[in-house]
Short mmCIF file of C-alpha atoms in Angstrom, two decimals:
data_model
loop_
_atom_site.label_atom_id
_atom_site.label_comp_id
_atom_site.label_asym_id
_atom_site.label_seq_id
_atom_site.Cartn_x
_atom_site.Cartn_y
_atom_site.Cartn_z
CA MET A 6 -6.28 -45.93 52.94
CA LYS A 7 -4.02 -48.54 54.65
CA LYS A 8 -1.14 -49.98 52.62
CA LEU A 9 0.55 -53.27 53.15
CA ILE A 10 4.18 -52.62 53.77
CA ARG A 11 7.24 -54.36 55.36
CA SER A 12 7.94 -52.92 58.76
CA ASN A 13 11.30 -51.24 59.49
CA SER A 14 10.65 -50.93 63.33
CA ASP A 15 8.88 -54.31 64.06
CA ARG A 16 11.01 -56.83 62.19
CA LYS A 17 12.79 -60.03 63.04
CA LEU A 18 13.79 -61.24 59.52
CA SER A 19 12.57 -58.96 56.88
CA GLY A 20 9.53 -57.17 58.34
CA VAL A 21 6.90 -59.08 56.58
CA LEU A 22 4.99 -60.18 59.58
CA GLY A 23 5.49 -56.89 61.39
CA GLY A 24 3.91 -55.09 58.49
CA LEU A 25 1.16 -57.54 58.11
CA ALA A 26 0.44 -57.03 61.95
CA LYS A 27 0.31 -53.26 61.45
CA TYR A 28 -2.09 -53.77 58.33
CA THR A 29 -4.48 -56.07 60.14
CA GLY A 30 -4.23 -54.69 63.78
CA ILE A 31 -3.23 -58.01 65.22
CA ASP A 32 -0.20 -58.29 67.57
CA ALA A 33 2.93 -59.18 65.66
CA SER A 34 3.99 -61.82 68.32
CA LEU A 35 0.76 -63.55 67.84
CA LEU A 36 1.14 -63.59 64.13
CA ARG A 37 4.69 -64.89 64.42
CA VAL A 38 3.53 -67.77 66.61
CA LEU A 39 0.63 -68.59 64.24
CA PHE A 40 3.06 -68.61 61.32
CA VAL A 41 5.39 -71.01 63.11
CA ILE A 42 2.57 -73.30 63.86
CA LEU A 43 1.12 -73.19 60.35
CA LEU A 44 4.82 -73.58 59.10
CA ILE A 45 5.18 -76.92 60.98
CA PHE A 46 1.70 -78.23 59.96
CA THR A 47 2.07 -77.36 56.32
CA GLY A 48 5.46 -78.99 55.86
CA PHE A 49 7.41 -75.77 55.53
CA PHE A 50 7.44 -75.40 51.78
CA PRO A 51 4.13 -73.44 51.12
CA LEU A 52 4.65 -70.80 53.75
CA VAL A 53 8.36 -70.31 53.07
CA LEU A 54 7.50 -69.81 49.41
CA ILE A 55 4.87 -67.26 50.27
CA TYR A 56 7.09 -65.40 52.76
CA ALA A 57 9.87 -65.27 50.16
CA ALA A 58 7.52 -63.87 47.61
CA TRP A 59 6.25 -61.17 50.00
CA ILE A 60 9.87 -60.09 50.59
CA PHE A 61 10.10 -59.08 46.98
CA VAL A 62 6.51 -57.93 46.30
CA VAL A 63 5.64 -55.91 49.42
CA PRO A 64 7.49 -52.63 49.54
CA GLU A 65 9.60 -51.65 52.59
CA GLU A 66 8.27 -48.85 54.89
CA SER A 67 11.26 -46.57 53.99
CA ASP A 68 10.50 -47.00 50.18
CA VAL A 69 6.85 -45.88 50.53
CA MET A 70 7.17 -42.83 52.73
#
């Protein structure tokens, strides 16, 4: 069973997008580019709020294993 975790090895800020990339099987760089594009088009606030929530909700890789 796959678990959604924040990555320790593939991280730029807090590992949220790196962990999401591992979970979905999508390249992390592609997810980061999509995130920035969506960040611009949504006016920053919604995605920043979701990202901040994921930092506190999704456990870190070292905490799970």
